mmCIF file of C-alpha atoms and ligand atoms in Angstrom:
data_model
loop_
_atom_site.group_PDB
_atom_site.id
_atom_site.type_symbol
_atom_site.label_atom_id
_atom_site.label_comp_id
_atom_site.label_asym_id
_atom_site.label_seq_id
_atom_site.Cartn_x
_atom_site.Cartn_y
_atom_site.Cartn_z
ATOM 1 C CA MET A 1 153.132 55.628 172.211
ATOM 2 C CA PRO A 2 155.144 57.851 169.794
ATOM 3 C CA GLN A 3 157.323 60.376 171.463
ATOM 4 C CA HIS A 4 156.690 64.103 170.716
ATOM 5 C CA ARG A 5 159.667 66.360 170.229
ATOM 6 C CA ILE A 6 159.090 69.934 171.492
ATOM 7 C CA THR A 7 161.329 72.923 171.714
ATOM 8 C CA LEU A 8 161.407 74.248 175.262
ATOM 9 C CA LEU A 9 162.336 77.940 176.008
ATOM 10 C CA PRO A 10 162.295 78.408 179.800
ATOM 11 C CA GLY A 11 163.123 82.116 179.514
ATOM 12 C CA ASP A 12 164.139 84.469 182.333
ATOM 13 C CA GLY A 13 163.053 85.270 185.922
ATOM 14 C CA ILE A 14 160.315 82.845 186.946
ATOM 15 C CA GLY A 15 160.395 81.247 183.518
ATOM 16 C CA PRO A 16 162.580 78.267 184.478
ATOM 17 C CA GLU A 17 160.437 77.604 187.558
ATOM 18 C CA VAL A 18 157.070 77.657 185.773
ATOM 19 C CA THR A 19 158.414 75.617 182.799
ATOM 20 C CA ALA A 20 159.945 73.000 185.093
ATOM 21 C CA SER A 21 156.539 72.730 186.841
ATOM 22 C CA VAL A 22 154.677 72.341 183.492
ATOM 23 C CA VAL A 23 157.178 69.811 182.172
ATOM 24 C CA ALA A 24 156.709 67.748 185.334
ATOM 25 C CA ILE A 25 152.902 67.903 185.042
ATOM 26 C CA ILE A 26 152.967 66.791 181.416
ATOM 27 C CA GLU A 27 155.105 63.907 182.376
ATOM 28 C CA CYS A 28 152.629 63.007 185.177
ATOM 29 C CA ALA A 29 149.860 63.075 182.577
ATOM 30 C CA GLY A 30 151.806 60.327 180.758
ATOM 31 C CA VAL A 31 152.589 62.236 177.580
ATOM 32 C CA PRO A 32 155.932 61.134 176.168
ATOM 33 C CA VAL A 33 157.903 64.238 175.178
ATOM 34 C CA GLN A 34 161.552 64.763 174.297
ATOM 35 C CA TRP A 35 162.229 68.385 175.150
ATOM 36 C CA ASP A 36 164.918 70.358 173.185
ATOM 37 C CA SER A 37 165.763 73.131 175.700
ATOM 38 C CA TYR A 38 167.406 76.432 174.728
ATOM 39 C CA PHE A 39 168.271 79.657 176.419
ATOM 40 C CA VAL A 40 166.522 82.852 175.025
ATOM 41 C CA GLY A 41 166.275 86.372 176.281
ATOM 42 C CA ALA A 42 168.614 87.946 178.856
ATOM 43 C CA GLU A 43 170.275 84.607 179.690
ATOM 44 C CA ALA A 44 171.035 83.964 175.971
ATOM 45 C CA VAL A 45 172.512 87.462 175.628
ATOM 46 C CA SER A 46 174.884 86.877 178.530
ATOM 47 C CA ARG A 47 175.920 83.467 177.146
ATOM 48 C CA PHE A 48 175.860 83.990 173.322
ATOM 49 C CA GLY A 49 175.434 87.716 172.793
ATOM 50 C CA ASP A 50 172.103 87.117 171.027
ATOM 51 C CA PRO A 51 168.657 86.917 172.761
ATOM 52 C CA LEU A 52 167.345 84.652 170.018
ATOM 53 C CA PRO A 53 170.114 82.478 168.606
ATOM 54 C CA GLN A 54 169.528 80.938 165.134
ATOM 55 C CA GLU A 55 169.635 77.402 166.527
ATOM 56 C CA VAL A 56 166.427 78.240 168.514
ATOM 57 C CA LEU A 57 164.595 79.190 165.294
ATOM 58 C CA ASP A 58 165.985 76.081 163.566
ATOM 59 C CA SER A 59 164.702 73.883 166.414
ATOM 60 C CA ILE A 60 161.173 75.350 166.230
ATOM 61 C CA LEU A 61 161.097 74.972 162.475
ATOM 62 C CA ARG A 62 162.186 71.344 162.851
ATOM 63 C CA ASN A 63 159.860 70.423 165.773
ATOM 64 C CA LYS A 64 156.974 72.714 164.692
ATOM 65 C CA VAL A 65 156.000 73.154 168.383
ATOM 66 C CA ALA A 66 157.514 75.144 171.199
ATOM 67 C CA LEU A 67 156.637 75.877 174.848
ATOM 68 C CA LYS A 68 157.928 79.224 175.972
ATOM 69 C CA GLY A 69 158.336 80.930 179.355
ATOM 70 C CA PRO A 70 158.467 84.729 179.797
ATOM 71 C CA VAL A 71 161.568 86.677 178.781
ATOM 72 C CA THR A 72 162.943 89.793 180.407
ATOM 73 C CA THR A 73 163.079 92.751 177.908
ATOM 74 C CA PRO A 74 165.370 95.564 178.924
ATOM 75 C CA VAL A 75 163.549 98.987 179.094
ATOM 76 C CA GLY A 76 164.888 101.847 176.982
ATOM 77 C CA THR A 77 168.112 100.130 175.978
ATOM 78 C CA GLY A 78 169.310 96.684 174.864
ATOM 79 C CA PHE A 79 167.635 94.107 172.679
ATOM 80 C CA THR A 80 164.115 94.341 171.245
ATOM 81 C CA SER A 81 161.425 91.892 172.424
ATOM 82 C CA ILE A 82 162.073 88.404 171.065
ATOM 83 C CA ASN A 83 158.288 87.737 171.115
ATOM 84 C CA VAL A 84 157.761 90.045 168.198
ATOM 85 C CA ARG A 85 160.860 88.607 166.373
ATOM 86 C CA LEU A 86 159.612 85.087 166.826
ATOM 87 C CA ARG A 87 156.131 85.873 165.486
ATOM 88 C CA LYS A 88 157.545 87.733 162.483
ATOM 89 C CA THR A 89 160.334 85.386 161.582
ATOM 90 C CA LEU A 90 158.174 82.261 161.799
ATOM 91 C CA ASP A 91 155.073 83.959 160.398
ATOM 92 C CA LEU A 92 152.922 82.893 163.413
ATOM 93 C CA TYR A 93 149.879 84.669 162.101
ATOM 94 C CA ALA A 94 147.201 83.528 164.603
ATOM 95 C CA ASN A 95 147.204 84.613 168.226
ATOM 96 C CA LEU A 96 144.799 82.464 170.218
ATOM 97 C CA ARG A 97 143.555 83.192 173.693
ATOM 98 C CA PRO A 98 140.741 81.085 175.229
ATOM 99 C CA VAL A 99 139.226 82.914 178.233
ATOM 100 C CA LYS A 100 137.320 80.786 180.715
ATOM 101 C CA SER A 101 136.163 81.257 184.272
ATOM 102 C CA MET A 102 137.977 79.179 186.884
ATOM 103 C CA PRO A 103 136.941 77.924 190.281
ATOM 104 C CA ASN A 104 137.967 80.081 193.297
ATOM 105 C CA ILE A 105 139.177 82.938 191.056
ATOM 106 C CA VAL A 106 136.628 85.570 192.026
ATOM 107 C CA THR A 107 135.585 87.953 189.201
ATOM 108 C CA LYS A 108 132.536 90.028 188.343
ATOM 109 C CA PHE A 109 131.052 87.446 186.015
ATOM 110 C CA GLU A 110 130.632 83.638 186.144
ATOM 111 C CA ASN A 111 130.778 80.945 183.489
ATOM 112 C CA ILE A 112 132.697 83.007 180.913
ATOM 113 C CA ASP A 113 133.853 80.859 178.054
ATOM 114 C CA LEU A 114 135.039 82.788 175.072
ATOM 115 C CA VAL A 115 137.973 82.700 172.623
ATOM 116 C CA VAL A 116 139.861 85.658 171.219
ATOM 117 C CA VAL A 117 141.524 85.108 167.845
ATOM 118 C CA ARG A 118 143.944 87.932 166.894
ATOM 119 C CA GLU A 119 145.682 88.564 163.552
ATOM 120 C CA ASN A 120 149.311 88.710 164.479
ATOM 121 C CA THR A 121 151.323 89.950 161.463
ATOM 122 C CA GLU A 122 150.022 93.229 160.054
ATOM 123 C CA ASP A 123 147.803 96.261 160.856
ATOM 124 C CA LEU A 124 149.592 99.071 162.711
ATOM 125 C CA TYR A 125 152.173 96.570 163.933
ATOM 126 C CA SER A 126 153.969 96.539 160.578
ATOM 127 C CA GLY A 127 156.405 99.070 162.025
ATOM 128 C CA LEU A 128 156.007 101.404 159.070
ATOM 129 C CA GLU A 129 156.261 104.845 160.695
ATOM 130 C CA HIS A 130 157.996 108.027 159.366
ATOM 131 C CA GLU A 131 158.082 111.692 159.932
ATOM 132 C CA VAL A 132 156.425 113.409 156.920
ATOM 133 C CA VAL A 133 157.572 116.908 157.958
ATOM 134 C CA PRO A 134 158.800 117.995 161.388
ATOM 135 C CA GLY A 135 155.901 117.657 163.811
ATOM 136 C CA VAL A 136 153.882 115.298 161.555
ATOM 137 C CA VAL A 137 154.251 111.553 161.848
ATOM 138 C CA GLU A 138 152.573 108.896 159.715
ATOM 139 C CA SER A 139 152.074 105.299 160.912
ATOM 140 C CA LEU A 140 150.868 102.942 158.244
ATOM 141 C CA LYS A 141 147.996 100.519 158.856
ATOM 142 C CA ILE A 142 148.405 97.560 156.492
ATOM 143 C CA ILE A 143 145.506 95.195 155.944
ATOM 144 C CA THR A 144 145.762 92.580 153.164
ATOM 145 C CA GLU A 145 143.190 90.254 151.639
ATOM 146 C CA ARG A 146 145.627 87.343 152.127
ATOM 147 C CA ALA A 147 146.186 87.844 155.898
ATOM 148 C CA SER A 148 142.534 88.737 156.619
ATOM 149 C CA THR A 149 141.293 85.622 154.762
ATOM 150 C CA ARG A 150 143.711 83.198 156.440
ATOM 151 C CA ILE A 151 142.917 84.489 159.966
ATOM 152 C CA ALA A 152 139.173 84.287 159.228
ATOM 153 C CA LYS A 153 139.679 80.708 158.051
ATOM 154 C CA PHE A 154 141.651 79.962 161.243
ATOM 155 C CA ALA A 155 138.813 81.245 163.403
ATOM 156 C CA PHE A 156 136.187 79.180 161.612
ATOM 157 C CA GLU A 157 138.295 76.045 161.564
ATOM 158 C CA TYR A 158 138.919 76.500 165.268
ATOM 159 C CA ALA A 159 135.139 76.890 165.766
ATOM 160 C CA ARG A 160 134.532 73.669 163.855
ATOM 161 C CA ALA A 161 137.220 71.671 165.614
ATOM 162 C CA HIS A 162 136.047 72.822 169.108
ATOM 163 C CA ASN A 163 132.349 72.676 168.474
ATOM 164 C CA ARG A 164 131.825 76.419 168.844
ATOM 165 C CA LYS A 165 128.695 77.941 167.409
ATOM 166 C CA ARG A 166 129.546 81.531 166.471
ATOM 167 C CA VAL A 167 132.321 83.808 165.213
ATOM 168 C CA THR A 168 132.007 87.595 165.677
ATOM 169 C CA ALA A 169 134.362 89.852 163.594
ATOM 170 C CA VAL A 170 135.334 93.025 165.380
ATOM 171 C CA HIS A 171 136.199 96.141 163.353
ATOM 172 C CA LYS A 172 135.813 99.869 162.827
ATOM 173 C CA ALA A 173 134.734 99.693 159.189
ATOM 174 C CA ASN A 174 132.275 102.543 159.711
ATOM 175 C CA ILE A 175 135.295 104.840 159.873
ATOM 176 C CA MET A 176 138.173 102.896 158.265
ATOM 177 C CA LYS A 177 135.972 101.870 155.291
ATOM 178 C CA MET A 178 138.824 100.598 153.173
ATOM 179 C CA SER A 179 141.174 98.781 155.612
ATOM 180 C CA ASP A 180 138.663 97.438 158.157
ATOM 181 C CA GLY A 181 136.156 97.119 155.339
ATOM 182 C CA LEU A 182 138.544 94.724 153.591
ATOM 183 C CA PHE A 183 139.008 92.725 156.803
ATOM 184 C CA LEU A 184 135.228 92.490 157.250
ATOM 185 C CA ASN A 185 134.578 91.507 153.572
ATOM 186 C CA CYS A 186 137.197 88.761 153.801
ATOM 187 C CA PHE A 187 135.503 87.496 157.000
ATOM 188 C CA ARG A 188 132.035 87.524 155.257
ATOM 189 C CA ASN A 189 133.426 85.622 152.258
ATOM 190 C CA VAL A 190 135.069 82.947 154.443
ATOM 191 C CA ALA A 191 131.927 82.693 156.576
ATOM 192 C CA LYS A 192 129.943 81.478 153.515
ATOM 193 C CA GLN A 193 132.015 78.272 153.535
ATOM 194 C CA TYR A 194 130.865 77.485 157.123
ATOM 195 C CA GLN A 195 127.099 77.383 156.937
ATOM 196 C CA ASN A 196 126.726 75.721 160.331
ATOM 197 C CA ILE A 197 128.622 78.390 162.265
ATOM 198 C CA GLN A 198 126.907 81.678 162.950
ATOM 199 C CA ALA A 199 128.844 84.732 161.720
ATOM 200 C CA ASP A 200 128.211 88.303 162.734
ATOM 201 C CA ASP A 201 130.161 91.464 163.505
ATOM 202 C CA ARG A 202 130.504 94.292 166.004
ATOM 203 C CA ILE A 203 132.122 97.709 165.958
ATOM 204 C CA VAL A 204 135.078 97.559 168.374
ATOM 205 C CA ASP A 205 133.966 100.339 170.781
ATOM 206 C CA ASN A 206 130.563 98.787 171.127
ATOM 207 C CA LEU A 207 132.131 95.317 171.632
ATOM 208 C CA CYS A 208 134.218 96.655 174.492
ATOM 209 C CA MET A 209 131.180 98.004 176.212
ATOM 210 C CA GLN A 210 129.207 94.807 175.600
ATOM 211 C CA LEU A 211 132.134 92.679 176.956
ATOM 212 C CA VAL A 212 132.171 94.436 180.278
ATOM 213 C CA ILE A 213 128.345 94.346 180.549
ATOM 214 C CA ASP A 214 127.518 90.896 179.348
ATOM 215 C CA PRO A 215 130.559 88.832 178.189
ATOM 216 C CA ASN A 216 128.608 85.622 178.097
ATOM 217 C CA GLN A 217 126.844 86.580 174.928
ATOM 218 C CA PHE A 218 130.050 86.038 172.885
ATOM 219 C CA ASP A 219 131.682 82.813 171.666
ATOM 220 C CA ILE A 220 134.730 83.436 169.311
ATOM 221 C CA LEU A 221 135.913 86.970 168.643
ATOM 222 C CA LEU A 222 138.008 87.678 165.534
ATOM 223 C CA LEU A 223 140.091 90.848 165.508
ATOM 224 C CA GLU A 224 142.810 92.649 163.615
ATOM 225 C CA ASN A 225 146.190 93.012 165.435
ATOM 226 C CA LEU A 226 145.761 96.249 167.424
ATOM 227 C CA TYR A 227 142.119 95.685 168.466
ATOM 228 C CA GLY A 228 143.080 92.028 169.259
ATOM 229 C CA ASP A 229 145.967 93.166 171.501
ATOM 230 C CA ILE A 230 143.705 95.382 173.527
ATOM 231 C CA VAL A 231 140.592 93.292 173.652
ATOM 232 C CA SER A 232 142.472 90.041 174.485
ATOM 233 C CA ASP A 233 143.799 91.683 177.704
ATOM 234 C CA LEU A 234 140.337 93.062 178.491
ATOM 235 C CA ALA A 235 138.978 89.596 178.084
ATOM 236 C CA ALA A 236 141.743 88.117 180.293
ATOM 237 C CA GLY A 237 140.746 90.649 182.961
ATOM 238 C CA LEU A 238 137.243 89.227 182.962
ATOM 239 C CA VAL A 239 138.437 85.905 184.296
ATOM 240 C CA GLY A 240 141.259 86.996 186.615
ATOM 241 C CA GLY A 241 144.032 88.574 184.464
ATOM 242 C CA LEU A 242 147.123 87.570 182.578
ATOM 243 C CA GLY A 243 148.247 85.137 185.335
ATOM 244 C CA VAL A 244 145.562 82.645 184.560
ATOM 245 C CA VAL A 245 144.981 82.731 180.783
ATOM 246 C CA ALA A 246 146.644 80.756 178.011
ATOM 247 C CA GLY A 247 148.328 82.168 174.949
ATOM 248 C CA ALA A 248 149.379 80.634 171.656
ATOM 249 C CA ASN A 249 150.943 81.962 168.378
ATOM 250 C CA ILE A 250 150.197 79.623 165.498
ATOM 251 C CA GLY A 251 151.256 79.528 161.826
ATOM 252 C CA GLU A 252 152.058 77.102 159.032
ATOM 253 C CA ASN A 253 155.674 76.970 160.138
ATOM 254 C CA GLY A 254 155.029 76.102 163.740
ATOM 255 C CA ALA A 255 153.254 77.019 166.952
ATOM 256 C CA ILE A 256 154.566 78.658 170.115
ATOM 257 C CA PHE A 257 152.551 78.180 173.332
ATOM 258 C CA GLU A 258 153.475 80.758 176.011
ATOM 259 C CA ALA A 259 152.637 82.449 179.253
ATOM 260 C CA VAL A 260 151.371 85.908 178.573
ATOM 261 C CA HIS A 261 152.653 87.374 181.855
ATOM 262 C CA GLY A 262 156.214 88.646 182.260
ATOM 263 C CA SER A 263 159.323 87.178 183.980
ATOM 264 C CA ALA A 264 158.314 88.559 187.437
ATOM 265 C CA PRO A 265 161.839 89.329 188.676
ATOM 266 C CA ASP A 266 160.429 90.320 192.077
ATOM 267 C CA ILE A 267 159.530 86.697 192.964
ATOM 268 C CA ALA A 268 162.046 84.837 190.780
ATOM 269 C CA GLY A 269 163.839 81.918 192.498
ATOM 270 C CA GLN A 270 161.510 81.933 195.565
ATOM 271 C CA ASN A 271 159.197 79.056 194.677
ATOM 272 C CA LYS A 272 156.287 81.496 194.620
ATOM 273 C CA ALA A 273 155.544 81.653 190.859
ATOM 274 C CA ASN A 274 152.149 80.508 189.607
ATOM 275 C CA PRO A 275 152.605 77.960 186.728
ATOM 276 C CA LEU A 276 148.894 78.177 185.838
ATOM 277 C CA ALA A 277 149.119 80.478 182.814
ATOM 278 C CA LEU A 278 151.836 78.399 181.231
ATOM 279 C CA LEU A 279 149.997 75.233 182.109
ATOM 280 C CA GLN A 280 146.822 76.502 180.402
ATOM 281 C CA SER A 281 149.004 77.204 177.356
ATOM 282 C CA ALA A 282 150.367 73.680 177.578
ATOM 283 C CA VAL A 283 146.786 72.380 177.504
ATOM 284 C CA LEU A 284 146.368 74.152 174.187
ATOM 285 C CA MET A 285 149.646 72.663 173.059
ATOM 286 C CA LEU A 286 148.486 69.142 174.021
ATOM 287 C CA GLN A 287 145.322 69.710 171.908
ATOM 288 C CA HIS A 288 147.479 71.019 169.050
ATOM 289 C CA ILE A 289 149.650 67.890 168.983
ATOM 290 C CA GLY A 290 146.625 65.581 169.142
ATOM 291 C CA GLU A 291 146.904 64.584 172.812
ATOM 292 C CA MET A 292 143.242 65.323 173.360
ATOM 293 C CA ASP A 293 142.771 62.930 176.286
ATOM 294 C CA ALA A 294 145.797 64.220 178.171
ATOM 295 C CA ALA A 295 144.644 67.828 177.543
ATOM 296 C CA ARG A 296 141.257 66.975 179.046
ATOM 297 C CA ARG A 297 142.780 65.267 182.031
ATOM 298 C CA VAL A 298 145.122 68.193 182.725
ATOM 299 C CA GLN A 299 142.228 70.692 182.370
ATOM 300 C CA ASN A 300 140.083 68.598 184.717
ATOM 301 C CA ALA A 301 142.931 68.371 187.254
ATOM 302 C CA ILE A 302 143.389 72.180 187.102
ATOM 303 C CA VAL A 303 139.667 72.730 187.888
ATOM 304 C CA LYS A 304 139.881 70.184 190.793
ATOM 305 C CA ILE A 305 142.961 71.763 192.251
ATOM 306 C CA LEU A 306 141.627 75.322 192.080
ATOM 307 C CA ALA A 307 138.413 74.156 193.714
ATOM 308 C CA SER A 308 140.327 72.499 196.552
ATOM 309 C CA GLY A 309 142.037 74.076 199.532
ATOM 310 C CA PRO A 310 144.249 77.185 199.408
ATOM 311 C CA GLU A 311 147.367 75.135 200.204
ATOM 312 C CA HIS A 312 147.458 73.935 196.559
ATOM 313 C CA ARG A 313 147.133 77.387 195.021
ATOM 314 C CA THR A 314 149.804 80.077 194.872
ATOM 315 C CA ARG A 315 149.531 83.429 196.695
ATOM 316 C CA ASP A 316 148.845 85.583 193.586
ATOM 317 C CA ILE A 317 145.408 83.868 193.297
ATOM 318 C CA GLY A 318 144.590 83.828 197.013
ATOM 319 C CA GLY A 319 146.292 80.593 197.972
ATOM 320 C CA ARG A 320 148.967 79.657 200.497
ATOM 321 C CA GLY A 321 150.884 77.180 198.382
ATOM 322 C CA SER A 322 154.221 77.330 196.555
ATOM 323 C CA THR A 323 155.049 76.520 192.961
ATOM 324 C CA SER A 324 156.094 73.006 194.027
ATOM 325 C CA ASP A 325 152.909 72.521 196.117
ATOM 326 C CA PHE A 326 150.811 73.278 193.074
ATOM 327 C CA THR A 327 152.906 70.984 190.895
ATOM 328 C CA ALA A 328 152.751 68.096 193.439
ATOM 329 C CA ALA A 329 148.959 68.467 193.814
ATOM 330 C CA MET A 330 148.524 68.418 190.086
ATOM 331 C CA CYS A 331 150.605 65.298 189.737
ATOM 332 C CA GLU A 332 148.821 63.576 192.541
ATOM 333 C CA THR A 333 145.397 64.410 191.015
ATOM 334 C CA LEU A 334 146.489 63.205 187.559
ATOM 335 C CA ARG A 335 147.891 59.913 189.029
ATOM 336 C CA ARG A 336 144.705 59.341 191.018
ATOM 337 C CA GLY A 337 142.594 60.055 187.932
ATOM 338 C CA THR A 338 144.612 57.452 185.991
ATOM 339 C CA ARG A 339 144.342 54.860 188.726
ATOM 340 C CA ALA A 340 140.537 55.490 188.929
ATOM 341 C CA SER A 341 140.115 54.798 185.236
ATOM 342 C CA ASP A 342 142.480 51.724 185.175
HETATM 343 P P1 NAI B 1 155.249 90.777 185.103
HETATM 344 O O1 NAI B 1 154.115 90.055 184.556
HETATM 345 O O2 NAI B 1 156.534 90.005 185.082
HETATM 346 O O3 NAI B 1 154.943 91.028 186.653
HETATM 347 C C1 NAI B 1 153.838 91.878 187.134
HETATM 348 C C2 NAI B 1 153.409 91.452 188.518
HETATM 349 O O4 NAI B 1 152.731 90.156 188.432
HETATM 350 C C3 NAI B 1 154.633 91.179 189.480
HETATM 351 O O5 NAI B 1 154.229 91.572 190.780
HETATM 352 C C4 NAI B 1 154.803 89.682 189.422
HETATM 353 O O6 NAI B 1 155.340 89.129 190.618
HETATM 354 C C5 NAI B 1 153.379 89.182 189.175
HETATM 355 N N1 NAI B 1 153.449 87.920 188.377
HETATM 356 C C6 NAI B 1 153.609 87.755 187.058
HETATM 357 N N2 NAI B 1 153.578 86.544 186.690
HETATM 358 C C7 NAI B 1 153.335 85.799 187.799
HETATM 359 C C8 NAI B 1 153.119 84.410 188.063
HETATM 360 N N3 NAI B 1 153.216 83.491 187.104
HETATM 361 N N4 NAI B 1 152.997 84.044 189.351
HETATM 362 C C9 NAI B 1 152.852 84.924 190.336
HETATM 363 N N5 NAI B 1 152.989 86.266 190.125
HETATM 364 C C10 NAI B 1 153.226 86.727 188.882
HETATM 365 O O7 NAI B 1 155.400 92.174 184.426
HETATM 366 P P2 NAI B 1 156.520 93.276 184.505
HETATM 367 O O8 NAI B 1 157.106 93.337 185.882
HETATM 368 O O9 NAI B 1 156.003 94.453 183.853
HETATM 369 O O10 NAI B 1 157.699 92.671 183.565
HETATM 370 C C11 NAI B 1 158.823 91.969 183.993
HETATM 371 C C12 NAI B 1 159.658 91.587 182.817
HETATM 372 O O11 NAI B 1 158.904 90.666 181.982
HETATM 373 C C13 NAI B 1 159.992 92.768 181.904
HETATM 374 O O12 NAI B 1 161.345 92.632 181.438
HETATM 375 C C14 NAI B 1 159.125 92.618 180.688
HETATM 376 O O13 NAI B 1 159.632 93.114 179.491
HETATM 377 C C15 NAI B 1 158.977 91.125 180.607
HETATM 378 N N6 NAI B 1 157.712 90.656 179.943
HETATM 379 C C16 NAI B 1 157.841 89.541 179.156
HETATM 380 C C17 NAI B 1 156.747 88.986 178.540
HETATM 381 C C18 NAI B 1 156.876 87.785 177.759
HETATM 382 O O14 NAI B 1 158.060 87.281 177.559
HETATM 383 N N7 NAI B 1 155.855 87.205 177.159
HETATM 384 C C19 NAI B 1 155.379 89.575 178.768
HETATM 385 C C20 NAI B 1 155.373 90.674 179.609
HETATM 386 C C21 NAI B 1 156.498 91.252 180.232
#
């Protein structure tokens, strides 16, 4: 079997613990990977004076795939978030967040299975702000035909590849007729090329209300950057929060699969961290590199472990287990699954 070469960025706080767990589980799933591991964030600053050394970017550009743990970002002072820098420098234009209900994670709704696709590079996140006159500030919302078209194509291609039936564009084109209007028109133009996938749209405020009343009516949601930032967290909350959902940033130059929670300094080094969010991201990564069978087996093992006793789940999701208990249970389930199919 050919070996995959993947850049590994363990990050800070609980990052090294959750990445070690996920690396071990991927090995137990029998996927051959050579990991190129680098320090980023606070640890890289203390060693090299730079939270994101150039060799990290070079490695991602070479390998095209990275798995990243959370990074501590100092508040008020110090370096700016490397997450934004990575997305901008590598032009990772698509933010992908599948949101699915999990066994034994109790929430208001059952059987949620939706995907949030967020444009990652423009909108109000272009950082173009200035003071027009004292007391008046302007923040520019940039929407382009190019970026709106490529993210719409990404959403429809994802729908096609994953056998999804519908893409819903989310906007405020009733008020921002030009900018959100352009985003919506690009979506409608792209939709014409995908006749078998249903395409419709919702105004963002209505969508938020609908999501908390009846989330099961949606399939794939496509949003600009700011709406996507907010709605993807709302959607994560529907299935148990940021500790259980996957996140990926994908572009032509590469893809970074990451945990969306932070570095949790309060529990770092105590074998308490839950690797589930990073593991869910690793499942997306396995799909991305074509390891469909391994992705399916890991996903099935997650469902089995969560449905089993509390000793295999970490405390943040109501269990009694440690990081290593979860890792060992996952590996045992994967090995048993392999033996059963031998
Ligand atoms: P946080 O997500 O690190 O922690 C919030 C709470 O959730 C804490 O009680 C923590 O123990 C718990 N928690 C988080 N992840 C967990 C896991 N996997 N297992 C069990 N419990 C978990 O958010 P906080 O405290 O606001 O941020 C801490 C640091 O992380 C900050 O420096 C922040 O800038 C950074 N951060 C980094 C992110 C990234 O690199 N993607 C994202 C969010 C925050």
